[in-house]
Short mmCIF file of C-alpha atoms in Angstrom, two decimals:
data_model
loop_
_atom_site.label_atom_id
_atom_site.label_comp_id
_atom_site.label_asym_id
_atom_site.label_seq_id
_atom_site.Cartn_x
_atom_site.Cartn_y
_atom_site.Cartn_z
CA MET A 292 9.27 57.69 -27.62
CA PHE A 293 12.47 55.81 -26.90
CA LEU A 294 11.05 54.50 -23.58
CA ARG A 295 7.85 53.30 -25.32
CA ARG A 296 9.86 51.39 -27.92
CA ALA A 297 12.04 49.85 -25.20
CA ALA A 298 8.98 48.78 -23.20
CA PHE A 299 7.38 47.27 -26.31
CA HIS A 300 10.62 45.44 -27.11
CA ILE A 301 10.82 43.95 -23.58
CA GLN A 302 7.13 43.02 -23.60
CA SER A 303 7.43 41.26 -26.97
CA ARG A 304 10.38 39.23 -25.65
CA LEU A 305 8.52 38.19 -22.47
CA MET A 306 5.21 37.22 -24.10
CA PRO A 307 6.46 33.84 -25.44
CA CYS A 308 7.49 32.93 -21.89
CA PHE A 309 4.04 33.80 -20.55
CA SER A 310 2.29 31.85 -23.29
CA THR A 311 4.53 28.84 -22.70
CA ALA A 312 3.73 28.93 -18.98
CA ALA A 313 0.02 29.17 -19.76
CA GLU A 314 0.27 26.22 -22.13
CA THR A 315 2.08 24.24 -19.44
CA VAL A 316 -0.69 25.00 -16.93
CA SER A 317 -3.41 24.05 -19.38
CA GLN A 318 -1.61 20.80 -20.23
CA SER A 319 -1.05 20.14 -16.54
CA GLU A 320 -4.76 20.46 -15.84
CA ASN A 321 -5.43 17.59 -18.22
CA PHE A 322 -3.66 15.08 -16.01
CA ARG A 323 -3.70 16.69 -12.55
CA SER A 324 -6.49 15.89 -10.15
CA GLU A 325 -8.04 16.48 -6.75
CA ASN A 326 -5.56 15.44 -4.04
CA ASN A 327 -8.15 14.04 -1.61
CA PRO A 328 -9.20 10.48 -2.61
CA SER A 329 -12.62 11.06 -1.02
CA ASN A 330 -13.46 13.64 -3.70
CA GLN A 331 -12.13 11.83 -6.78
CA ARG A 332 -14.66 10.80 -9.42
CA PRO A 333 -14.74 8.31 -12.35
CA HIS A 334 -14.19 11.05 -14.95
CA GLU A 335 -10.75 11.66 -13.38
CA VAL A 336 -9.43 8.17 -14.21
CA GLY A 337 -5.92 8.43 -15.64
CA ARG A 338 -5.15 11.69 -13.88
CA TYR A 339 -2.46 12.08 -11.23
CA TYR A 340 -2.83 13.46 -7.75
CA ARG A 341 0.03 14.64 -5.57
CA LEU A 342 0.74 13.06 -2.19
CA ASP A 343 2.00 15.51 0.42
CA PRO A 344 5.61 14.61 1.43
CA ASN A 345 4.82 14.70 5.16
CA LEU A 346 1.77 12.50 4.68
CA LYS A 347 3.77 10.07 2.57
CA LYS A 348 6.38 9.83 5.32
CA GLN A 349 3.64 9.20 7.88
CA LEU A 350 1.79 6.52 5.91
CA PHE A 351 4.51 4.75 3.94
CA ALA A 352 7.75 5.07 5.93
CA LEU A 353 8.11 1.28 6.15
CA GLY A 354 7.11 0.76 2.51
CA GLY A 355 4.08 0.59 0.30
CA PHE A 356 5.41 1.86 -3.02
CA PRO A 357 7.62 -0.22 -5.37
CA LYS A 358 11.32 0.65 -5.09
CA ALA A 359 11.56 1.64 -8.76
CA TYR A 360 8.66 4.03 -8.29
CA GLU A 361 10.24 5.53 -5.17
CA LYS A 362 13.41 6.20 -7.17
CA GLN A 363 11.42 7.86 -9.95
CA ALA A 364 9.44 9.97 -7.47
CA LYS A 365 12.69 11.21 -5.94
CA THR A 366 13.92 12.19 -9.40
CA PHE A 367 10.67 14.01 -10.22
CA GLY A 368 10.66 15.85 -6.88
CA GLU A 369 7.09 14.76 -6.09
CA THR A 370 5.08 11.64 -5.34
CA CYS A 371 2.10 11.38 -7.68
CA VAL A 372 -0.40 8.52 -7.86
CA MET A 373 -2.51 7.80 -10.92
CA ILE A 374 -6.24 7.48 -10.29
CA ARG A 375 -7.31 4.12 -11.69
CA ASN A 376 -10.57 2.22 -11.88
CA PRO A 377 -9.71 -0.59 -9.39
CA ALA A 378 -8.97 1.93 -6.61
CA LEU A 379 -12.11 3.96 -7.34
CA GLU A 380 -14.14 0.75 -7.47
CA VAL A 381 -13.02 -0.39 -4.02
CA ILE A 382 -13.40 3.12 -2.56
CA ASN A 383 -16.94 3.31 -3.94
CA TYR A 384 -17.76 -0.12 -2.46
CA ILE A 385 -16.46 1.01 0.94
CA LYS A 386 -18.53 4.21 0.79
CA SER A 387 -21.65 2.22 -0.12
CA SER A 388 -21.23 -0.69 2.28
CA ASP A 389 -22.81 -1.06 5.71
CA LEU A 390 -19.90 -1.34 8.15
CA ASN A 391 -22.23 -2.85 10.75
CA ARG A 392 -22.23 -6.01 8.65
CA PRO A 393 -19.41 -8.60 8.79
CA THR A 394 -16.13 -7.35 7.37
CA ILE A 395 -15.85 -7.50 3.57
CA ARG A 396 -12.57 -8.74 2.09
CA TYR A 397 -11.39 -7.29 -1.27
CA VAL A 398 -8.65 -9.19 -3.11
CA LEU A 399 -6.59 -7.28 -5.68
CA TYR A 400 -5.02 -9.51 -8.32
CA GLY A 401 -3.37 -9.14 -11.71
CA ASP A 402 -0.17 -9.69 -13.65
CA ASN A 403 3.24 -8.47 -12.46
CA GLY A 404 3.78 -4.72 -12.73
CA VAL A 405 0.18 -3.65 -13.38
CA GLY A 406 -0.05 -1.48 -10.26
CA LYS A 407 -1.56 -3.57 -7.47
CA SER A 408 0.66 -2.01 -4.78
CA MET A 409 -0.09 1.49 -6.08
CA THR A 410 -3.81 0.71 -5.97
CA LEU A 411 -3.48 -0.46 -2.36
CA ALA A 412 -1.58 2.72 -1.44
CA HIS A 413 -4.35 4.83 -3.01
CA ILE A 414 -7.02 2.99 -0.97
CA LEU A 415 -5.00 3.31 2.25
CA HIS A 416 -4.74 7.05 1.65
CA TYR A 417 -8.53 7.14 1.38
CA GLY A 418 -8.79 5.19 4.64
CA HIS A 419 -6.50 7.67 6.41
CA GLU A 420 -8.53 10.65 5.18
CA ASN A 421 -11.72 9.03 6.50
CA ASP A 422 -10.49 8.15 10.00
CA PHE A 423 -9.91 4.43 9.54
CA ILE A 424 -7.24 2.94 11.79
CA LEU A 425 -4.77 1.44 9.32
CA VAL A 426 -3.35 -2.06 9.77
CA HIS A 427 -0.87 -2.08 6.90
CA VAL A 428 1.71 -4.73 5.98
CA PRO A 429 3.76 -3.39 3.04
CA TRP A 430 5.18 -6.75 1.91
CA VAL A 431 4.56 -10.04 3.75
CA PRO A 432 7.33 -12.10 2.04
CA ASN A 433 10.00 -9.96 3.73
CA TRP A 434 9.21 -11.77 6.97
CA TYR A 435 9.73 -15.21 5.42
CA LYS A 436 12.55 -14.51 2.96
CA LYS A 437 14.84 -12.11 4.81
CA PRO A 438 13.89 -11.68 8.49
CA LYS A 439 16.19 -9.46 10.53
CA GLU A 440 16.25 -11.87 13.49
CA LYS A 441 14.65 -15.15 14.55
CA ALA A 442 14.04 -16.34 18.12
CA SER A 443 12.17 -19.22 19.72
CA SER A 444 8.77 -18.16 20.97
CA GLN A 445 8.24 -18.18 24.73
CA THR A 446 4.45 -18.43 24.43
CA HIS A 447 3.90 -20.80 21.48
CA GLU A 448 5.57 -24.19 21.42
CA ASN A 449 7.66 -25.05 18.34
CA CYS A 450 7.13 -21.54 16.95
CA TYR A 451 9.45 -18.64 16.22
CA ASP A 452 9.27 -14.89 16.80
CA LEU A 453 10.65 -12.21 14.48
CA PRO A 454 11.22 -9.57 17.19
CA ILE A 455 12.98 -6.86 15.17
CA ASP A 456 10.51 -7.11 12.28
CA ALA A 457 7.62 -7.00 14.77
CA ALA A 458 9.02 -3.90 16.51
CA SER A 459 9.53 -2.22 13.11
CA TRP A 460 5.90 -2.93 12.24
CA LEU A 461 4.73 -1.43 15.55
CA ILE A 462 6.71 1.74 14.78
CA HIS A 463 5.04 1.83 11.36
CA PHE A 464 1.59 1.34 12.92
CA LYS A 465 2.27 4.09 15.47
CA SER A 466 3.43 6.49 12.73
CA GLN A 467 0.26 5.91 10.73
CA ASN A 468 -2.26 6.03 13.57
CA ALA A 469 -0.85 7.87 16.62
CA LYS A 470 -2.98 11.02 16.16
CA LEU A 471 -6.17 9.07 15.52
CA LEU A 472 -5.57 6.76 18.49
CA GLN A 473 -5.20 9.77 20.78
CA LYS A 474 -8.32 11.35 19.31
CA LEU A 475 -10.40 8.18 19.77
CA ASP A 476 -8.87 7.54 23.21
CA LEU A 477 -8.88 3.76 22.80
CA LYS A 478 -7.92 1.77 25.89
CA CYS A 479 -7.00 -1.82 26.70
CA SER A 480 -10.00 -3.92 27.66
CA LYS A 481 -8.14 -6.15 30.15
CA ASP A 482 -4.82 -6.74 31.92
CA TYR A 483 -1.88 -8.15 29.94
CA VAL A 484 0.99 -9.69 31.90
CA TRP A 485 4.32 -9.84 30.07
CA SER A 486 6.59 -10.78 32.97
CA LYS A 487 6.61 -10.65 36.77
CA ARG A 488 7.31 -6.92 36.68
CA GLU A 489 5.78 -5.86 33.39
CA VAL A 490 2.00 -5.49 33.10
CA THR A 491 -0.23 -3.45 30.82
CA ALA A 492 -3.26 -2.75 32.96
CA ALA A 493 -6.87 -2.63 31.78
CA GLY A 494 -7.76 0.96 30.91
CA ALA A 495 -4.26 1.82 29.70
CA PRO A 496 -4.21 3.66 26.35
CA LEU A 497 -3.52 1.45 23.34
CA ILE A 498 -0.61 3.73 22.45
CA GLU A 499 1.04 2.65 25.74
CA LEU A 500 0.72 -0.99 24.67
CA ILE A 501 2.36 -0.17 21.31
CA GLU A 502 5.22 1.74 22.94
CA HIS A 503 5.87 -1.17 25.28
CA GLY A 504 6.29 -3.48 22.27
CA ILE A 505 8.73 -1.03 20.66
CA ALA A 506 10.78 -0.66 23.84
CA ARG A 507 10.74 -4.38 24.72
CA ILE A 508 11.06 -6.13 21.39
CA LYS A 509 11.11 -9.63 22.94
CA PHE A 510 7.36 -9.12 23.51
CA ALA A 511 6.68 -7.37 20.18
CA CYS A 512 5.11 -10.38 18.41
CA ASP A 513 2.76 -11.12 21.32
CA ILE A 514 1.86 -7.44 21.59
CA ILE A 515 0.91 -7.36 17.89
CA ALA A 516 -1.44 -10.29 18.50
CA VAL A 517 -3.02 -8.47 21.46
CA LEU A 518 -3.23 -5.17 19.57
CA LEU A 519 -5.02 -6.66 16.57
CA GLU A 520 -7.46 -8.53 18.79
CA GLU A 521 -8.21 -5.31 20.66
CA LEU A 522 -8.84 -3.49 17.37
CA LYS A 523 -11.25 -6.19 16.26
CA GLU A 524 -13.21 -6.04 19.53
CA GLN A 525 -13.31 -2.25 19.73
CA SER A 526 -14.29 -1.92 16.07
CA ALA A 527 -17.13 -4.37 16.66
CA GLN A 528 -18.22 -2.22 19.62
CA GLY A 529 -18.34 0.84 17.37
CA LYS A 530 -15.49 2.68 19.08
CA CYS A 531 -13.44 2.85 15.87
CA LYS A 532 -13.29 1.57 12.30
CA THR A 533 -10.32 -0.33 10.92
CA MET A 534 -8.88 -0.80 7.45
CA VAL A 535 -6.56 -3.76 6.91
CA GLY A 536 -4.23 -3.48 3.89
CA ILE A 537 -1.78 -6.33 3.22
CA ASP A 538 0.45 -6.68 0.16
CA GLY A 539 1.72 -10.14 -0.78
CA TYR A 540 -1.04 -11.73 1.31
CA ASN A 541 -0.76 -15.13 -0.39
CA ALA A 542 2.70 -15.62 1.17
CA PHE A 543 0.90 -16.52 4.41
CA PHE A 544 -0.35 -19.76 2.80
CA TRP A 545 2.74 -21.03 0.98
CA PRO A 546 4.36 -23.44 3.41
CA LYS A 547 8.07 -22.89 2.79
CA THR A 548 10.20 -20.12 4.25
CA TYR A 549 13.91 -19.38 3.84
CA MET A 550 14.50 -20.04 7.55
CA HIS A 551 15.97 -23.14 9.15
CA GLY A 552 15.00 -24.64 12.50
CA GLU A 553 17.31 -26.56 14.82
CA THR A 554 19.10 -28.09 11.83
CA ARG A 555 19.50 -26.95 8.23
CA ALA A 556 17.47 -29.93 7.12
CA HIS A 557 14.50 -28.61 9.09
CA LYS A 558 12.67 -25.85 7.22
CA ILE A 559 10.42 -23.57 9.28
CA THR A 560 6.93 -23.26 7.82
CA THR A 561 4.86 -20.07 7.71
CA ASP A 562 2.51 -21.56 10.31
CA GLN A 563 5.40 -21.67 12.79
CA ILE A 564 6.03 -17.91 12.55
CA THR A 565 4.06 -16.20 15.30
CA LEU A 566 3.42 -13.09 13.18
CA THR A 567 1.32 -15.16 10.77
CA ARG A 568 -1.56 -15.92 13.12
CA PRO A 569 -2.62 -12.37 14.16
CA PHE A 570 -2.86 -11.17 10.55
CA LEU A 571 -4.83 -14.22 9.47
CA ASN A 572 -7.10 -13.64 12.45
CA ILE A 573 -7.82 -10.00 11.59
CA THR A 574 -8.61 -10.91 7.95
CA ASN A 575 -11.42 -13.17 9.10
CA TYR A 576 -15.03 -12.02 8.76
CA ASP A 577 -16.00 -12.44 12.42
CA TRP A 578 -16.00 -8.71 13.25
CA THR A 579 -17.63 -5.48 12.09
CA ASN A 580 -16.74 -1.84 11.39
CA GLY A 581 -13.81 -2.96 9.28
CA VAL A 582 -12.64 -3.56 5.74
CA CYS A 583 -9.81 -5.73 4.39
CA VAL A 584 -7.96 -4.93 1.14
CA LEU A 585 -5.53 -7.73 0.29
CA VAL A 586 -3.11 -8.12 -2.60
CA VAL A 587 -2.15 -11.51 -4.04
CA ASP A 588 0.97 -11.54 -6.20
CA LYS A 589 3.02 -14.06 -8.15
CA ILE A 590 6.30 -12.72 -6.76
CA ALA A 591 5.05 -13.06 -3.17
CA LEU A 592 5.63 -16.81 -3.22
CA THR A 593 8.39 -18.03 -0.95
CA ASP A 594 9.60 -21.02 -2.97
CA ASP A 595 10.72 -19.24 -6.19
CA ILE A 596 8.37 -21.25 -8.38
CA GLU A 597 6.86 -19.27 -11.27
CA PRO A 598 3.10 -19.83 -10.95
CA ALA A 599 1.02 -20.63 -13.99
CA SER A 600 -1.83 -18.29 -13.08
CA GLU A 601 -2.40 -14.88 -11.47
CA LEU A 602 -5.88 -15.84 -10.23
CA PRO A 603 -6.57 -15.77 -6.45
CA ARG A 604 -7.78 -19.39 -6.48
CA TYR A 605 -4.31 -20.52 -7.53
CA LEU A 606 -2.14 -18.05 -5.60
CA LEU A 607 -3.99 -18.42 -2.29
CA THR A 608 -3.94 -22.24 -2.44
CA GLU A 609 -6.97 -24.15 -1.20
CA LYS A 610 -6.30 -23.22 2.43
CA GLY A 611 -6.10 -19.49 1.74
CA PHE A 612 -9.10 -19.50 -0.58
CA GLU A 613 -11.26 -21.20 2.07
CA HIS A 614 -10.02 -18.73 4.69
CA LEU A 615 -11.15 -15.71 2.63
CA ASP A 616 -14.26 -17.14 0.98
CA PRO A 617 -16.46 -15.20 0.36
CA PHE A 618 -14.45 -12.24 -0.93
CA VAL A 619 -14.72 -9.61 -3.69
CA PRO A 620 -12.08 -10.09 -6.42
CA ILE A 621 -10.79 -6.87 -8.02
CA HIS A 622 -8.76 -7.27 -11.21
CA VAL A 623 -5.97 -4.74 -11.80
CA ASP A 624 -5.16 -4.62 -15.51
CA LYS A 625 -2.55 -2.92 -17.70
CA TYR A 626 -3.02 0.70 -18.82
CA SER A 627 -5.98 1.67 -20.97
CA GLU A 628 -5.40 3.99 -23.95
CA LEU A 629 -6.38 6.99 -21.83
CA GLU A 630 -4.13 6.01 -18.92
CA PHE A 631 -1.21 5.43 -21.29
CA LYS A 632 -1.74 8.85 -22.89
CA ARG A 633 -1.85 10.65 -19.54
CA CYS A 634 1.20 8.79 -18.25
CA ILE A 635 3.17 10.02 -21.28
CA GLU A 636 1.83 13.55 -20.68
CA TYR A 637 3.04 13.38 -17.09
CA TYR A 638 6.50 12.26 -18.21
CA LEU A 639 6.59 15.18 -20.66
CA ASP A 640 5.61 17.58 -17.89
CA ARG A 641 8.45 16.26 -15.72
CA ARG A 642 10.86 16.53 -18.71
CA TRP A 643 11.42 12.78 -18.41
CA ILE A 644 10.61 12.55 -22.11
CA GLN A 645 12.03 15.37 -24.25
CA ASN A 646 10.73 14.58 -27.73
CA ARG A 647 7.46 12.95 -28.63
CA SER A 648 5.86 11.82 -31.86
CA ASP A 649 3.11 9.46 -32.99
CA ARG A 650 5.77 6.93 -33.89
CA PHE A 651 7.31 7.28 -30.43
CA ASP A 652 3.94 6.52 -28.78
CA GLU A 653 3.37 3.46 -30.93
CA GLU A 654 6.87 2.07 -30.33
CA VAL A 655 6.74 2.57 -26.56
CA LYS A 656 3.25 1.12 -26.46
CA PHE A 657 4.47 -1.96 -28.32
CA VAL A 658 7.65 -2.63 -26.32
CA SER A 659 5.94 -2.04 -22.95
CA GLY A 660 2.70 -3.87 -23.75
CA MET A 661 1.08 -0.94 -21.87
CA ASN A 662 2.19 -2.54 -18.61
CA PRO A 663 2.77 0.32 -16.09
CA TYR A 664 6.04 -1.04 -14.70
CA ALA A 665 7.37 -1.97 -18.16
CA LEU A 666 6.46 1.50 -19.45
CA MET A 667 8.33 3.11 -16.57
CA GLN A 668 11.38 0.95 -17.29
CA ARG A 669 11.32 1.64 -21.04
CA CYS A 670 11.06 5.41 -20.53
CA ALA A 671 13.75 5.59 -17.85
CA PRO A 672 16.83 5.68 -20.12
CA LEU A 673 15.28 7.90 -22.83
#
């Protein structure tokens, strides 16, 4: 009898813990989703999916997520991405499009902090899961505002190389695509002579070309140009399919950089940076078996002028607009009511928010304007 009473006493004390855990699981299911972007559906908008740490390191080692978000993800102990309509829209277009047609360019635009970079990361993850070779530039303005090194180009007159930045990008490209490149067994289509003693022969694996650029950074910019041209040609031949994802794309078309030429009075323009040309070339429509997802952003401008509009026509300038025309504009907006609700639920699950009430929701909604970045900032100190 004593043992029965003791067992009942222990069971009654443990039951609240079990019920709390069950409630947590049921709440979690409301905002957790399928982790493979290929299987996500419109009814899952607002839900979060978890990105595997090893995959995140492979795809986004050089960048791709906002720094504030990276800090939050480290605090939460996981990297989760919200499923939003713009990402699903582009993914659905890619699934439905005929890749044998000329490459379609999608331009993500919207106000600051609405999640354009997160949307691009979501789409790149989809591309990786579906065997697209990724050509990803996490943030173009870094090349023009704070380059690690500048050197006169040996192959283009009055132009400048960014050798360290170029080598870093090749490492990033190799990290993202090394396994797929080996699987596809892509090879160089012709000989490339770098010096009297250094030649990449026709038939050499593309991975060998990439490794040469990493080891010999003085050739890294020229090797990027060759690599991207090879990808265009081999995609058009049906040997592979390529997804180009560039954040801060409009920086390519704003003339000023922070770099000086021979004298401080001489400002180097973006056209004089040799890294500019290959990425403009691969975002043209003169090839097939590819897709381009490009982000235009107010803060990508290199002259610190606050633009009056977030629209692509303004941010790209006339030159950039003509280069991309025709393209598919994709507007990334602030949170909807459902997305706001599920974001708050996620913060509650992570214990980032301890106490919640209707008044709390209304106040946070008001002070953040339902802007994703502003909401993250307002909730951070709570």
